[in-house]
PDB file of C-alpha atoms in Angstrom:
ATOM      1  CA  MET X  14      22.249  51.190  19.269  1.00  0.00           C
ATOM      2  CA  THR X  15      20.347  53.645  21.483  1.00  0.00           C
ATOM      3  CA  PHE X  16      16.859  53.394  19.999  1.00  0.00           C
ATOM      4  CA  ARG X  17      14.334  52.322  22.653  1.00  0.00           C
ATOM      5  CA  PRO X  18      11.244  50.955  20.883  1.00  0.00           C
ATOM      6  CA  LYS X  19       7.739  50.877  22.315  1.00  0.00           C
ATOM      7  CA  PHE X  20       7.594  47.206  21.329  1.00  0.00           C
ATOM      8  CA  VAL X  21      10.045  44.567  20.208  1.00  0.00           C
ATOM      9  CA  THR X  22       8.193  42.526  17.594  1.00  0.00           C
ATOM     10  CA  PHE X  23       9.249  39.046  16.528  1.00  0.00           C
ATOM     11  CA  ASP X  24       8.806  36.446  13.906  1.00  0.00           C
ATOM     12  CA  CYS X  25       7.976  33.285  15.824  1.00  0.00           C
ATOM     13  CA  HIS X  26       8.595  30.088  13.830  1.00  0.00           C
ATOM     14  CA  GLY X  27      12.202  29.889  12.781  1.00  0.00           C
ATOM     15  CA  THR X  28      13.368  32.895  14.773  1.00  0.00           C
ATOM     16  CA  MET X  29      12.196  31.928  18.264  1.00  0.00           C
ATOM     17  CA  ILE X  30      10.768  28.459  17.702  1.00  0.00           C
ATOM     18  CA  PHE X  31      12.878  25.664  16.171  1.00  0.00           C
ATOM     19  CA  PHE X  32      10.641  25.206  13.131  1.00  0.00           C
ATOM     20  CA  ASN X  33      11.642  21.712  12.109  1.00  0.00           C
ATOM     21  CA  MET X  34       9.847  21.235   8.813  1.00  0.00           C
ATOM     22  CA  ALA X  35      13.098  19.860   7.358  1.00  0.00           C
ATOM     23  CA  GLY X  36      13.239  17.140  10.008  1.00  0.00           C
ATOM     24  CA  ALA X  37       9.587  16.272   9.468  1.00  0.00           C
ATOM     25  CA  ALA X  38      10.163  15.911   5.737  1.00  0.00           C
ATOM     26  CA  ARG X  39      13.214  13.728   6.311  1.00  0.00           C
ATOM     27  CA  ASP X  40      11.271  11.445   8.618  1.00  0.00           C
ATOM     28  CA  HIS X  41       8.741  10.729   5.883  1.00  0.00           C
ATOM     29  CA  TYR X  42      10.752  10.825   2.672  1.00  0.00           C
ATOM     30  CA  SER X  43      14.441  10.099   3.302  1.00  0.00           C
ATOM     31  CA  ALA X  44      13.936   6.370   2.641  1.00  0.00           C
ATOM     32  CA  GLN X  45      12.733   7.211  -0.889  1.00  0.00           C
ATOM     33  CA  LEU X  46      15.450   9.716  -1.795  1.00  0.00           C
ATOM     34  CA  SER X  47      19.212   9.949  -1.913  1.00  0.00           C
ATOM     35  CA  PRO X  48      20.800  12.447   0.488  1.00  0.00           C
ATOM     36  CA  GLU X  49      21.220  14.931  -2.363  1.00  0.00           C
ATOM     37  CA  GLN X  50      17.625  14.461  -3.486  1.00  0.00           C
ATOM     38  CA  MET X  51      16.429  14.859   0.093  1.00  0.00           C
ATOM     39  CA  GLU X  52      18.168  18.218   0.425  1.00  0.00           C
ATOM     40  CA  ALA X  53      16.567  19.339  -2.841  1.00  0.00           C
ATOM     41  CA  PHE X  54      13.179  18.131  -1.545  1.00  0.00           C
ATOM     42  CA  ILE X  55      13.623  20.222   1.602  1.00  0.00           C
ATOM     43  CA  ARG X  56      14.555  23.315  -0.401  1.00  0.00           C
ATOM     44  CA  ASP X  57      11.523  22.909  -2.662  1.00  0.00           C
ATOM     45  CA  PHE X  58       9.221  22.247   0.286  1.00  0.00           C
ATOM     46  CA  SER X  59      10.367  25.521   1.841  1.00  0.00           C
ATOM     47  CA  GLY X  60       9.857  27.380  -1.434  1.00  0.00           C
ATOM     48  CA  TYR X  61       6.384  26.009  -1.953  1.00  0.00           C
ATOM     49  CA  ARG X  62       5.346  26.974   1.594  1.00  0.00           C
ATOM     50  CA  LEU X  63       6.371  30.538   0.835  1.00  0.00           C
ATOM     51  CA  ASP X  64       4.523  30.467  -2.479  1.00  0.00           C
ATOM     52  CA  GLU X  65       1.376  29.166  -0.786  1.00  0.00           C
ATOM     53  CA  VAL X  66       1.188  32.095   1.657  1.00  0.00           C
ATOM     54  CA  LEU X  67       1.548  34.716  -1.078  1.00  0.00           C
ATOM     55  CA  GLY X  68      -2.056  34.335  -2.198  1.00  0.00           C
ATOM     56  CA  ALA X  69      -5.313  34.857  -0.327  1.00  0.00           C
ATOM     57  CA  TRP X  70      -5.298  33.675   3.275  1.00  0.00           C
ATOM     58  CA  LYS X  71      -6.185  30.042   3.903  1.00  0.00           C
ATOM     59  CA  PRO X  72      -5.727  27.822   6.954  1.00  0.00           C
ATOM     60  CA  TYR X  73      -2.135  26.826   7.560  1.00  0.00           C
ATOM     61  CA  ALA X  74      -3.059  23.155   7.282  1.00  0.00           C
ATOM     62  CA  GLU X  75      -3.878  23.856   3.651  1.00  0.00           C
ATOM     63  CA  VAL X  76      -0.587  25.671   3.180  1.00  0.00           C
ATOM     64  CA  VAL X  77       1.320  22.611   4.392  1.00  0.00           C
ATOM     65  CA  HIS X  78      -0.910  20.171   2.501  1.00  0.00           C
ATOM     66  CA  ASN X  79      -0.460  22.007  -0.799  1.00  0.00           C
ATOM     67  CA  ALA X  80       3.267  22.514  -0.301  1.00  0.00           C
ATOM     68  CA  VAL X  81       3.832  18.826   0.430  1.00  0.00           C
ATOM     69  CA  GLU X  82       1.703  17.816  -2.559  1.00  0.00           C
ATOM     70  CA  ARG X  83       3.531  20.148  -4.943  1.00  0.00           C
ATOM     71  CA  THR X  84       6.936  19.037  -3.665  1.00  0.00           C
ATOM     72  CA  CYS X  85       6.056  15.378  -4.043  1.00  0.00           C
ATOM     73  CA  LYS X  86       4.854  16.016  -7.600  1.00  0.00           C
ATOM     74  CA  ARG X  87       8.102  17.756  -8.450  1.00  0.00           C
ATOM     75  CA  HIS X  88      10.156  14.849  -7.133  1.00  0.00           C
ATOM     76  CA  GLY X  89       8.011  12.056  -8.524  1.00  0.00           C
ATOM     77  CA  ILE X  90       6.863  10.772  -5.139  1.00  0.00           C
ATOM     78  CA  ALA X  91       3.330   9.596  -4.346  1.00  0.00           C
ATOM     79  CA  PHE X  92       1.491  12.157  -2.232  1.00  0.00           C
ATOM     80  CA  ASP X  93      -0.352  10.979   0.869  1.00  0.00           C
ATOM     81  CA  PRO X  94      -2.601  13.585   2.529  1.00  0.00           C
ATOM     82  CA  ALA X  95      -2.114  11.836   5.865  1.00  0.00           C
ATOM     83  CA  VAL X  96       1.602  12.653   5.726  1.00  0.00           C
ATOM     84  CA  ALA X  97       0.864  16.338   5.178  1.00  0.00           C
ATOM     85  CA  ALA X  98      -1.558  16.283   8.097  1.00  0.00           C
ATOM     86  CA  GLU X  99       1.015  14.593  10.332  1.00  0.00           C
ATOM     87  CA  ILE X 100       3.635  17.209   9.462  1.00  0.00           C
ATOM     88  CA  TYR X 101       1.176  20.022  10.209  1.00  0.00           C
ATOM     89  CA  ASN X 102       0.199  18.447  13.530  1.00  0.00           C
ATOM     90  CA  ARG X 103       3.805  18.459  14.698  1.00  0.00           C
ATOM     91  CA  VAL X 104       4.006  22.272  14.730  1.00  0.00           C
ATOM     92  CA  PRO X 105       2.432  22.927  18.177  1.00  0.00           C
ATOM     93  CA  GLY X 106       4.907  20.572  19.774  1.00  0.00           C
ATOM     94  CA  TRP X 107       7.993  22.454  18.665  1.00  0.00           C
ATOM     95  CA  GLY X 108       9.809  24.457  21.308  1.00  0.00           C
ATOM     96  CA  PRO X 109      12.279  27.347  21.292  1.00  0.00           C
ATOM     97  CA  HIS X 110      15.866  27.476  20.179  1.00  0.00           C
ATOM     98  CA  ALA X 111      18.096  27.012  23.234  1.00  0.00           C
ATOM     99  CA  ASP X 112      19.147  30.677  23.296  1.00  0.00           C
ATOM    100  CA  VAL X 113      15.598  32.058  23.309  1.00  0.00           C
ATOM    101  CA  PRO X 114      14.195  31.868  26.881  1.00  0.00           C
ATOM    102  CA  ALA X 115      17.057  33.670  28.631  1.00  0.00           C
ATOM    103  CA  GLY X 116      17.537  36.104  25.754  1.00  0.00           C
ATOM    104  CA  LEU X 117      13.881  37.128  25.692  1.00  0.00           C
ATOM    105  CA  ALA X 118      13.693  37.407  29.497  1.00  0.00           C
ATOM    106  CA  LYS X 119      16.436  40.042  29.491  1.00  0.00           C
ATOM    107  CA  VAL X 120      14.469  42.230  27.119  1.00  0.00           C
ATOM    108  CA  ALA X 121      10.983  41.580  28.502  1.00  0.00           C
ATOM    109  CA  ARG X 122      11.913  43.300  31.765  1.00  0.00           C
ATOM    110  CA  ASP X 123      12.122  46.633  29.932  1.00  0.00           C
ATOM    111  CA  ILE X 124      10.182  46.437  26.666  1.00  0.00           C
ATOM    112  CA  PRO X 125       6.936  44.575  25.790  1.00  0.00           C
ATOM    113  CA  LEU X 126       7.440  41.640  23.409  1.00  0.00           C
ATOM    114  CA  VAL X 127       5.092  40.952  20.508  1.00  0.00           C
ATOM    115  CA  ALA X 128       4.884  37.813  18.342  1.00  0.00           C
ATOM    116  CA  LEU X 129       3.743  38.375  14.765  1.00  0.00           C
ATOM    117  CA  THR X 130       3.326  34.848  13.542  1.00  0.00           C
ATOM    118  CA  ASN X 131       2.201  32.988  10.433  1.00  0.00           C
ATOM    119  CA  SER X 132       0.132  30.717  12.593  1.00  0.00           C
ATOM    120  CA  MET X 133      -3.383  29.719  13.535  1.00  0.00           C
ATOM    121  CA  ASN X 134      -5.060  31.009  16.678  1.00  0.00           C
ATOM    122  CA  ALA X 135      -5.473  27.514  18.119  1.00  0.00           C
ATOM    123  CA  GLN X 136      -1.980  26.430  17.188  1.00  0.00           C
ATOM    124  CA  ILE X 137       0.343  29.148  18.459  1.00  0.00           C
ATOM    125  CA  PRO X 138      -0.431  29.136  22.222  1.00  0.00           C
ATOM    126  CA  HIS X 139       1.350  25.784  22.543  1.00  0.00           C
ATOM    127  CA  ASN X 140       4.534  27.281  21.048  1.00  0.00           C
ATOM    128  CA  ILE X 141       4.321  30.552  22.983  1.00  0.00           C
ATOM    129  CA  ALA X 142       3.903  28.727  26.301  1.00  0.00           C
ATOM    130  CA  ARG X 143       7.277  27.081  25.772  1.00  0.00           C
ATOM    131  CA  LEU X 144       9.233  30.299  25.171  1.00  0.00           C
ATOM    132  CA  GLY X 145       9.940  30.826  28.859  1.00  0.00           C
ATOM    133  CA  ALA X 146       9.389  34.596  28.733  1.00  0.00           C
ATOM    134  CA  PRO X 147       6.299  36.835  28.799  1.00  0.00           C
ATOM    135  CA  ILE X 148       4.892  37.773  25.393  1.00  0.00           C
ATOM    136  CA  ALA X 149       2.602  40.791  25.745  1.00  0.00           C
ATOM    137  CA  HIS X 150       0.753  40.306  22.441  1.00  0.00           C
ATOM    138  CA  VAL X 151       0.445  37.326  20.085  1.00  0.00           C
ATOM    139  CA  LEU X 152      -0.807  38.337  16.633  1.00  0.00           C
ATOM    140  CA  THR X 153      -1.555  35.624  14.095  1.00  0.00           C
ATOM    141  CA  ALA X 154      -1.980  35.426  10.362  1.00  0.00           C
ATOM    142  CA  GLU X 155      -5.437  34.010  10.996  1.00  0.00           C
ATOM    143  CA  SER X 156      -6.489  37.142  12.889  1.00  0.00           C
ATOM    144  CA  ALA X 157      -4.848  39.438  10.323  1.00  0.00           C
ATOM    145  CA  GLY X 158      -6.355  37.589   7.392  1.00  0.00           C
ATOM    146  CA  ALA X 159      -2.908  37.617   5.780  1.00  0.00           C
ATOM    147  CA  TYR X 160       0.398  35.820   6.091  1.00  0.00           C
ATOM    148  CA  LYS X 161       3.747  37.537   6.122  1.00  0.00           C
ATOM    149  CA  PRO X 162       5.328  38.707   3.852  1.00  0.00           C
ATOM    150  CA  HIS X 163       2.075  40.515   3.013  1.00  0.00           C
ATOM    151  CA  MET X 164       2.142  44.100   4.228  1.00  0.00           C
ATOM    152  CA  ARG X 165      -1.382  43.593   5.586  1.00  0.00           C
ATOM    153  CA  ALA X 166      -0.037  41.337   8.344  1.00  0.00           C
ATOM    154  CA  PHE X 167       2.254  44.113   9.569  1.00  0.00           C
ATOM    155  CA  GLU X 168      -0.485  46.735   9.182  1.00  0.00           C
ATOM    156  CA  TYR X 169      -2.742  44.607  11.342  1.00  0.00           C
ATOM    157  CA  MET X 170      -0.013  44.641  13.965  1.00  0.00           C
ATOM    158  CA  PHE X 171       0.332  48.435  13.818  1.00  0.00           C
ATOM    159  CA  ASP X 172      -3.427  48.875  14.164  1.00  0.00           C
ATOM    160  CA  THR X 173      -3.653  46.424  17.061  1.00  0.00           C
ATOM    161  CA  LEU X 174      -0.744  47.956  18.960  1.00  0.00           C
ATOM    162  CA  GLY X 175      -1.680  51.558  18.151  1.00  0.00           C
ATOM    163  CA  CYS X 176       1.777  52.314  16.845  1.00  0.00           C
ATOM    164  CA  GLY X 177       3.646  52.935  13.612  1.00  0.00           C
ATOM    165  CA  PRO X 178       6.783  51.643  11.899  1.00  0.00           C
ATOM    166  CA  GLU X 179       8.883  54.191  13.763  1.00  0.00           C
ATOM    167  CA  ASP X 180       7.850  52.764  17.157  1.00  0.00           C
ATOM    168  CA  ILE X 181       9.033  49.179  16.896  1.00  0.00           C
ATOM    169  CA  MET X 182      12.109  47.016  16.570  1.00  0.00           C
ATOM    170  CA  HIS X 183      11.367  43.991  14.408  1.00  0.00           C
ATOM    171  CA  VAL X 184      13.363  40.800  14.910  1.00  0.00           C
ATOM    172  CA  SER X 185      13.509  37.929  12.424  1.00  0.00           C
ATOM    173  CA  SER X 186      15.781  35.295  10.960  1.00  0.00           C
ATOM    174  CA  SER X 187      14.139  35.701   7.521  1.00  0.00           C
ATOM    175  CA  PHE X 188      14.445  38.427   4.916  1.00  0.00           C
ATOM    176  CA  ARG X 189      11.857  36.873   2.632  1.00  0.00           C
ATOM    177  CA  TYR X 190       9.097  36.581   5.234  1.00  0.00           C
ATOM    178  CA  ASP X 191       9.840  39.606   7.412  1.00  0.00           C
ATOM    179  CA  LEU X 192      12.743  41.961   6.902  1.00  0.00           C
ATOM    180  CA  MET X 193      12.135  42.846   3.257  1.00  0.00           C
ATOM    181  CA  THR X 194       8.533  43.806   4.010  1.00  0.00           C
ATOM    182  CA  ALA X 195       9.606  45.619   7.169  1.00  0.00           C
ATOM    183  CA  HIS X 196      12.042  47.647   5.069  1.00  0.00           C
ATOM    184  CA  ASP X 197       9.341  48.491   2.504  1.00  0.00           C
ATOM    185  CA  LEU X 198       6.978  49.645   5.257  1.00  0.00           C
ATOM    186  CA  GLY X 199       9.577  51.989   6.751  1.00  0.00           C
ATOM    187  CA  ILE X 200      10.570  49.962   9.796  1.00  0.00           C
ATOM    188  CA  THR X 201      14.103  51.253  10.075  1.00  0.00           C
ATOM    189  CA  ASN X 202      15.013  49.426  13.279  1.00  0.00           C
ATOM    190  CA  LYS X 203      15.470  45.772  12.469  1.00  0.00           C
ATOM    191  CA  ILE X 204      17.398  42.841  13.886  1.00  0.00           C
ATOM    192  CA  TRP X 205      18.476  39.911  11.740  1.00  0.00           C
ATOM    193  CA  VAL X 206      19.016  36.737  13.741  1.00  0.00           C
ATOM    194  CA  ASN X 207      21.489  34.824  11.608  1.00  0.00           C
ATOM    195  CA  ARG X 208      20.316  31.249  12.054  1.00  0.00           C
ATOM    196  CA  GLY X 209      21.678  30.228   8.665  1.00  0.00           C
ATOM    197  CA  HIS X 210      18.301  30.174   6.904  1.00  0.00           C
ATOM    198  CA  GLU X 211      19.222  32.832   4.372  1.00  0.00           C
ATOM    199  CA  PRO X 212      22.348  34.743   3.307  1.00  0.00           C
ATOM    200  CA  ALA X 213      23.030  38.251   4.573  1.00  0.00           C
ATOM    201  CA  ASN X 214      21.542  41.105   2.567  1.00  0.00           C
ATOM    202  CA  PRO X 215      22.867  44.467   3.839  1.00  0.00           C
ATOM    203  CA  TYR X 216      20.631  46.429   1.489  1.00  0.00           C
ATOM    204  CA  TYR X 217      17.743  45.996   3.911  1.00  0.00           C
ATOM    205  CA  GLY X 218      19.483  47.699   6.831  1.00  0.00           C
ATOM    206  CA  TYR X 219      19.618  45.782  10.106  1.00  0.00           C
ATOM    207  CA  THR X 220      21.729  44.861  13.103  1.00  0.00           C
ATOM    208  CA  GLU X 221      22.933  41.273  12.906  1.00  0.00           C
ATOM    209  CA  ILE X 222      23.048  38.982  15.940  1.00  0.00           C
ATOM    210  CA  PRO X 223      23.884  35.268  15.974  1.00  0.00           C
ATOM    211  CA  ASP X 224      21.004  34.358  18.278  1.00  0.00           C
ATOM    212  CA  ILE X 225      18.543  35.885  20.755  1.00  0.00           C
ATOM    213  CA  SER X 226      21.161  35.980  23.506  1.00  0.00           C
ATOM    214  CA  GLY X 227      22.566  39.048  21.732  1.00  0.00           C
ATOM    215  CA  LEU X 228      19.269  40.949  21.569  1.00  0.00           C
ATOM    216  CA  ALA X 229      19.528  42.812  24.867  1.00  0.00           C
ATOM    217  CA  ALA X 230      22.961  44.196  23.993  1.00  0.00           C
ATOM    218  CA  ALA X 231      21.719  45.243  20.550  1.00  0.00           C
ATOM    219  CA  LEU X 232      18.997  47.240  22.284  1.00  0.00           C
ATOM    220  CA  GLY X 233      21.420  48.809  24.737  1.00  0.00           C
ATOM    221  CA  LEU X 234      19.942  46.966  27.720  1.00  0.00           C
TER     222      LEU X 234
END
């Protein structure tokens, strides 16, 4: 790959940050569910979080609250708002995947890095500070007024950076939140970080890497 983008743009939670919603759910609900039921709970919790961000923007605490409530209802478990709040409050404490700091540092020497994150302005600095590499711009769903996978989140990024789809390389571990929308917006240069969240989908056109340690090579650095 010889394309040299003006910016390398990233999904944050899940791609760079170990977004441990599954672990948080297990901590609170595994005593009430069989292992098989717990795995189904985790899948549904993930699906409801996605569903919650597809509507009008609302604070991420409400996204988590509603997703926990809907998942509990589906599985016949009593919903406690304090549990949803505790899960939400864990997010700023989560750090990067082990491969991220060194992998980002290799790229940051040559190309500015941008985080496009489904996060709150007050929440994300704690995660970014733990990445161990300079992030030139941090763009949140709160500032955009839209969560990914909405196109408006990406359009906010283009407007803020003064660039277009042809100028960036977008990096994500998720098709549903990032790479499908990137494809639809004409971002032809995409990296899929295969962290096992979703199956491969070659239709969307990307370079696959197993983790961020492979990013510099994918960019020809």
